[in-house]
CSV table of C-alpha atoms in Angstrom, one decimal:
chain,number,residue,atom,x,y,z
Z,1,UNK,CA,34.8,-59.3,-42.7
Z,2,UNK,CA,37.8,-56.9,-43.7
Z,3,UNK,CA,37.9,-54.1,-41.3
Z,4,UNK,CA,39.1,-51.1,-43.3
Z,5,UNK,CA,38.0,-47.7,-44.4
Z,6,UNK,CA,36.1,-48.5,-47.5
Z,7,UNK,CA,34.0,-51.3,-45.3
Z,8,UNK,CA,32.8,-48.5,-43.2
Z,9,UNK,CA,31.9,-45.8,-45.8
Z,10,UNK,CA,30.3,-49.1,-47.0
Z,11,UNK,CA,28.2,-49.2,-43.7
Z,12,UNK,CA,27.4,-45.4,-43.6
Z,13,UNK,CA,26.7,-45.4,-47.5
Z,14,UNK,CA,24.0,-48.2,-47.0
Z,15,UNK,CA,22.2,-46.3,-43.9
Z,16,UNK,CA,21.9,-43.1,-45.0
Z,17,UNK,CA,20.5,-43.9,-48.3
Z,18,UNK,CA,23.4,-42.8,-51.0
Z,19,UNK,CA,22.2,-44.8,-53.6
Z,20,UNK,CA,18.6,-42.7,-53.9
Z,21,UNK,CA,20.3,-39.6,-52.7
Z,22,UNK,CA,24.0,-38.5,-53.3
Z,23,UNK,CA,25.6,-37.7,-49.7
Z,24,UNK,CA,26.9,-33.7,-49.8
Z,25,UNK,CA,30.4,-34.7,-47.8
Z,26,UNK,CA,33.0,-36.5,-49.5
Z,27,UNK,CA,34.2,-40.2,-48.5
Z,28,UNK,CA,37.9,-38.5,-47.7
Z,29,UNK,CA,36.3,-36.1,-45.1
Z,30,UNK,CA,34.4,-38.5,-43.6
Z,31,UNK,CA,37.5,-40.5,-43.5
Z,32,UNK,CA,39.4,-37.9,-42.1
Z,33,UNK,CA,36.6,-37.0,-39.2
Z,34,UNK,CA,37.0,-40.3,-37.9
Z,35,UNK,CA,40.5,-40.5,-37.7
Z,36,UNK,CA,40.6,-37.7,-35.8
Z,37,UNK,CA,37.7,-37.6,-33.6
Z,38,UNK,CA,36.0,-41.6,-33.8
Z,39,UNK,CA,39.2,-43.4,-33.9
Z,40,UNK,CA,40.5,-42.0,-30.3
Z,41,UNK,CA,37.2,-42.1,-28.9
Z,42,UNK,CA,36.6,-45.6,-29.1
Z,43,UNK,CA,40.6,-45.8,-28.1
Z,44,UNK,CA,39.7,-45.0,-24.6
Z,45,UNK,CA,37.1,-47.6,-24.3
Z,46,UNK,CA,39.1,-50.3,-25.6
Z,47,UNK,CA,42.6,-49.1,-26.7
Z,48,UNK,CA,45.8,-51.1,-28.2
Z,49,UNK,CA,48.7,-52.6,-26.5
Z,50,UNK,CA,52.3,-51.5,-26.8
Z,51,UNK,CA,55.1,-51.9,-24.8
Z,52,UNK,CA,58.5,-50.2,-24.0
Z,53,UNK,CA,61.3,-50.8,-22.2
Z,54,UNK,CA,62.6,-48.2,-19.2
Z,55,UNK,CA,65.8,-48.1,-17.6
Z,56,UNK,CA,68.0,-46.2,-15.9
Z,57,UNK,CA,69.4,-44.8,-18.9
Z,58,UNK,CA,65.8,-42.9,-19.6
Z,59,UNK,CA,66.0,-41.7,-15.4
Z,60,UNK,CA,65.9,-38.2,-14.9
Z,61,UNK,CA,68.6,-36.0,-12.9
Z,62,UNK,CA,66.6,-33.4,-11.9
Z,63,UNK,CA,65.4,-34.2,-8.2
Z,64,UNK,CA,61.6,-34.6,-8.4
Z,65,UNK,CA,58.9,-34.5,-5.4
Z,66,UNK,CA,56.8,-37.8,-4.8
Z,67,UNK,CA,59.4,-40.4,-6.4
Z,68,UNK,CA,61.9,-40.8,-9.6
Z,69,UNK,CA,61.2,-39.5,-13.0
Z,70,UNK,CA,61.4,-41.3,-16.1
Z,71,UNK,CA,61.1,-40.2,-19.7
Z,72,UNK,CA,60.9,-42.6,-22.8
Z,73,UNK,CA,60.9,-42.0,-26.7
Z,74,UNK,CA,57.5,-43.3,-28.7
Z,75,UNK,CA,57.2,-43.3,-32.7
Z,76,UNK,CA,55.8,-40.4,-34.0
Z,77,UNK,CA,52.8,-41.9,-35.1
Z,78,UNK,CA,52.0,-43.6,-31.5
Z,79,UNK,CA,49.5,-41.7,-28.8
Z,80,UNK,CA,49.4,-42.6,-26.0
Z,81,UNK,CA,45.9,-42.9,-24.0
Z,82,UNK,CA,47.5,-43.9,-20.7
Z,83,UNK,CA,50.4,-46.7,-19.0
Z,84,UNK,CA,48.7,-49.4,-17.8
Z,85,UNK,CA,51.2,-51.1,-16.3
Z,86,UNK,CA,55.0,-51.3,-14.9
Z,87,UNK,CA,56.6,-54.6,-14.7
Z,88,UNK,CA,59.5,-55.3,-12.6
Z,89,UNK,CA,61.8,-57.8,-12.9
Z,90,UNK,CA,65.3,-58.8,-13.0
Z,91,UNK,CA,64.4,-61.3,-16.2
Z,92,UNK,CA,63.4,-58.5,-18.0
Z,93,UNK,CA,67.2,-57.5,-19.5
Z,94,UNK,CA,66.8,-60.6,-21.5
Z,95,UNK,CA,63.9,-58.9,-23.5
Z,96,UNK,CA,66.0,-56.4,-25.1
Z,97,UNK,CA,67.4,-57.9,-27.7
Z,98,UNK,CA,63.5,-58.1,-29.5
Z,99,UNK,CA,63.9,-54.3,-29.8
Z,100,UNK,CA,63.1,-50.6,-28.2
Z,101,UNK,CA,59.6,-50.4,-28.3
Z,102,UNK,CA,57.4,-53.4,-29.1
Z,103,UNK,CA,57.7,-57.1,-27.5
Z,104,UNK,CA,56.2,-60.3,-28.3
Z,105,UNK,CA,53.7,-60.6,-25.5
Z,106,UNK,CA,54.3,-63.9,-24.3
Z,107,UNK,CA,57.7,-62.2,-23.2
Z,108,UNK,CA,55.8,-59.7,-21.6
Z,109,UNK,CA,53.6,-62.3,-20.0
Z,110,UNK,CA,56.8,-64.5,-18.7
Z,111,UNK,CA,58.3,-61.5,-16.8
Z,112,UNK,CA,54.7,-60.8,-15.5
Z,113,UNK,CA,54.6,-64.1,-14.0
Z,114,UNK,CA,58.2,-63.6,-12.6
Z,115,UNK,CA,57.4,-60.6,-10.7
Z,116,UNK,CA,54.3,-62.5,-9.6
Z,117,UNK,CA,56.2,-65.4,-7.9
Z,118,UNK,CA,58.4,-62.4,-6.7
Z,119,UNK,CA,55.9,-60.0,-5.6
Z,120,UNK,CA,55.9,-60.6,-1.6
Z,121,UNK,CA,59.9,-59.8,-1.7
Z,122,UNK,CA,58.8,-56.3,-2.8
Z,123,UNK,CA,57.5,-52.9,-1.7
Z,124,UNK,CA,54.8,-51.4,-3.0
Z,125,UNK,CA,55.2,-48.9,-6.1
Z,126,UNK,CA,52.9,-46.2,-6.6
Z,127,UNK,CA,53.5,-44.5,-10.7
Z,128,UNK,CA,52.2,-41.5,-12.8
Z,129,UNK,CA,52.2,-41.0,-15.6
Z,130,UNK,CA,53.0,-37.3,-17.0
Z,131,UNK,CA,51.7,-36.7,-20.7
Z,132,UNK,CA,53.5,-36.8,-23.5
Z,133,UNK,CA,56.0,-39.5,-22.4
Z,134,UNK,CA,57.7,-39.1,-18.6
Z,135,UNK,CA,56.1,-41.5,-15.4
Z,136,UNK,CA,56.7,-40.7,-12.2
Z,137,UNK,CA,57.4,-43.6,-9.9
Z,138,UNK,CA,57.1,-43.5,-6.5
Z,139,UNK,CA,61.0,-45.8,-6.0
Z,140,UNK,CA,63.8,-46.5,-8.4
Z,141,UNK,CA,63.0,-48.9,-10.7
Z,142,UNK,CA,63.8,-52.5,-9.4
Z,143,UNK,CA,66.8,-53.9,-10.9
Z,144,UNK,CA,67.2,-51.2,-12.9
Z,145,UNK,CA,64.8,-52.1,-15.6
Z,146,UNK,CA,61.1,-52.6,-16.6
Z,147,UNK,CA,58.9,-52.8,-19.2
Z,148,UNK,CA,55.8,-50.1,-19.6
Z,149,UNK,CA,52.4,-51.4,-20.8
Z,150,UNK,CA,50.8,-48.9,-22.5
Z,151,UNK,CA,47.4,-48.6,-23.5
Z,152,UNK,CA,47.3,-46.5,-27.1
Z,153,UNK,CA,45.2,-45.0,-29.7
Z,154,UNK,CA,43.9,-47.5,-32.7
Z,155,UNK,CA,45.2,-46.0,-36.0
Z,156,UNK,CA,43.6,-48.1,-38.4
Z,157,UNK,CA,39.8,-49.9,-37.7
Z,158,UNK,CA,41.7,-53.5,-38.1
Z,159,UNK,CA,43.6,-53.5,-34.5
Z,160,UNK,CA,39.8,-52.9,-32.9
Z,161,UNK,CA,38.4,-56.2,-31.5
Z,162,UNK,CA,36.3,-57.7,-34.3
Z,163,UNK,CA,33.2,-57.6,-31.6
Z,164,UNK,CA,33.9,-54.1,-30.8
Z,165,UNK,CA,34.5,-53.2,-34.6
Z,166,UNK,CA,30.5,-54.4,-35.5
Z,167,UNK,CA,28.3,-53.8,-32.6
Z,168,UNK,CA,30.2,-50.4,-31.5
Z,169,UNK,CA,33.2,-48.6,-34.1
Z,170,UNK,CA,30.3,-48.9,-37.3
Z,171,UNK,CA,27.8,-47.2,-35.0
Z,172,UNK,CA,30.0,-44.3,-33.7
Z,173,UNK,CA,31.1,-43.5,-37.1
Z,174,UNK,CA,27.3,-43.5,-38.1
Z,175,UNK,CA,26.5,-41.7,-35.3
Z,176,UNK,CA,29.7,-39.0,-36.5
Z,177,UNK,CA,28.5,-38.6,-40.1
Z,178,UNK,CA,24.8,-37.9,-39.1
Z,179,UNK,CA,26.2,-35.3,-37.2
Z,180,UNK,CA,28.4,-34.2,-39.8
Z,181,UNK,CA,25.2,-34.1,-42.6
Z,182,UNK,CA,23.0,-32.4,-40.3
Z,183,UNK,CA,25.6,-29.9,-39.7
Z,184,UNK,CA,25.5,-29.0,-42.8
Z,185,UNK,CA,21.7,-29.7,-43.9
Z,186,UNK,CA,20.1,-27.7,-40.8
Z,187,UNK,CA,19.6,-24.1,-42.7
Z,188,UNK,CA,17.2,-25.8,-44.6
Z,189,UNK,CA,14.4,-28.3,-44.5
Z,190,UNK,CA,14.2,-28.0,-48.3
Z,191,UNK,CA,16.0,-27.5,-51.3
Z,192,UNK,CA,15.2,-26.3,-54.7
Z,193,UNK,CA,16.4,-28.1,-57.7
Z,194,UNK,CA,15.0,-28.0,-61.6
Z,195,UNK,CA,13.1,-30.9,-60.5
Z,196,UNK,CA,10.9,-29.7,-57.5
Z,197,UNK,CA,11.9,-29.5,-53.7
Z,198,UNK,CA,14.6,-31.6,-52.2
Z,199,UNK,CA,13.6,-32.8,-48.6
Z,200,UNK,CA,16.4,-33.5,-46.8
Z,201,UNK,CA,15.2,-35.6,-44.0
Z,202,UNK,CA,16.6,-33.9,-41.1
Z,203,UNK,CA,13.4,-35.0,-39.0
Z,204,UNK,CA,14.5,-38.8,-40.0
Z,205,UNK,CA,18.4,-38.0,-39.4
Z,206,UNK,CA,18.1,-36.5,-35.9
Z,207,UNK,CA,15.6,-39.5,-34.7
Z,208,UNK,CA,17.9,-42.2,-36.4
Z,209,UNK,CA,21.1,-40.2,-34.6
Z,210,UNK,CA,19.0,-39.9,-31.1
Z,211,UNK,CA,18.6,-43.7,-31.5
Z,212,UNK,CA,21.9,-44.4,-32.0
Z,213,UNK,CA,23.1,-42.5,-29.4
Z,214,UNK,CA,21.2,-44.0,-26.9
Z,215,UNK,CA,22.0,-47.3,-28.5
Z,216,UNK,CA,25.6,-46.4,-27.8
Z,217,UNK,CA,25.1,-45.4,-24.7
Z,218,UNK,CA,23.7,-48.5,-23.7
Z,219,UNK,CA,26.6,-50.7,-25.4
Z,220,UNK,CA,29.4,-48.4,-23.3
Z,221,UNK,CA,27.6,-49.1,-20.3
Z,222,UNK,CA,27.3,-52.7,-20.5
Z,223,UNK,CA,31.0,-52.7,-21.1
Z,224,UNK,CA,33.6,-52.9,-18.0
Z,225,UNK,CA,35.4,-50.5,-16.7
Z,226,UNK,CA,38.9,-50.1,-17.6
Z,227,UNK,CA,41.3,-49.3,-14.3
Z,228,UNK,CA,43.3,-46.4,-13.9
Z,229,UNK,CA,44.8,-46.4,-10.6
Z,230,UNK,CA,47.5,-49.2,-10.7
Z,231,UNK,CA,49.6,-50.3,-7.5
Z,232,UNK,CA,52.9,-52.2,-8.8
């Protein structure tokens, strides 16, 4: 099943009823909506991967309290949700030659398993990280070099796990377009046309949205925990 825009207008299109009643909101403002409100939502329950390297080069000279401060450039159409994690490693120079920002992750994954065999030789870092783009860490970086794991916002529905994507995303965006109908529908319970009164169902709408938030409730707290303390 594609996972695109026009599948879920295709999903909110079939459960509110548009082909007996025309829908008042236009597809590109739903559209819009959830780009800007759904899409990072469901970002911080299960967000997209991206990695960048930090060195020494991207150390700060100011003299900071609590450790060493490190700023790195993103793409302007990248946000960031949170780091998830710093790997050390004196391996990881060889990764820079697959570019500035994203890395294949079994690279990531073979200087993971370096600083895993090399863990006991090290002391314990403690980082923070400082929206938009600095993270303070609580040493110099070991050898110089690491690579940031970052956990970022979803700009498209494809990069959202396929599970995710149809027992969660298609709900949420329901869920957001109720609200965004009944926000404009709740003046009225009625509307006269040349044809008789209009109901607009706004007794069905706010049960079906009660439903569904509860149903999403449910889903969110079935689903683990994401960490966000991390000792490196």
């Amino acid at each position: 099943m594609a996972q695109n825009w026009n599948n879920v207008l295709s999903y909110i299109k079939a459960n509110l009823g548009s082909k007996l009643q025309n829908l008042e909101i236009e597809d590109q403002e739903f559209v819009r909506y959830f780009k800007a409100h759904t899409l990072p939502e469901i970002s911080i329950i299960e967000p997209m991967k991206a990695w960048t390297l930090l060195t020494n080069v991207n150390r700060s000279q100011d003299i900071h309290r609590g450790g060493v401060l490190y700023t790195f450039q993103l793409p302007q159409d990248i946000n960031i949700v949170d780091v998830h994690e710093i790997y050390h490693g004196n391996m990881i120079s060889t990764l820079t030659g697959f570019g500035s920002f994203f890395f294949d992750p079994t690279d990531v994954t073979m200087s993971n398993t370096l600083n895993s065999m090399l863990s006991f030789l090290r002391t314990e870092k403690v980082f923070q990280f400082i929206r938009p783009n600095k993270i303070l860490i609580s040493e110099q970086l070991t050898d110089d070099n690491a690579i940031v794991e970052l956990n970022v916002e979803h700009n498209t529905p494809d990069t959202i796990p396929t599970d995710l994507y149809r027992s969660l995303f298609l709900k949420m965006c329901l869920k957001d377009s109720i609200q965004m109908v009944l926000a404009n529908r709740m003046k009225y319970s009625t509307l006269s046309s040349p044809y008789g009164e209009i109901n607009l169902n706004i007794d069905y709408l706010s049960n079906k949205l009660d439903r569904l938030e509860t149903e999403i409730t449910e889903m969110n707290d079935w689903l683990p925990t994401r960490e966000y303390l991390h000792i490196v």
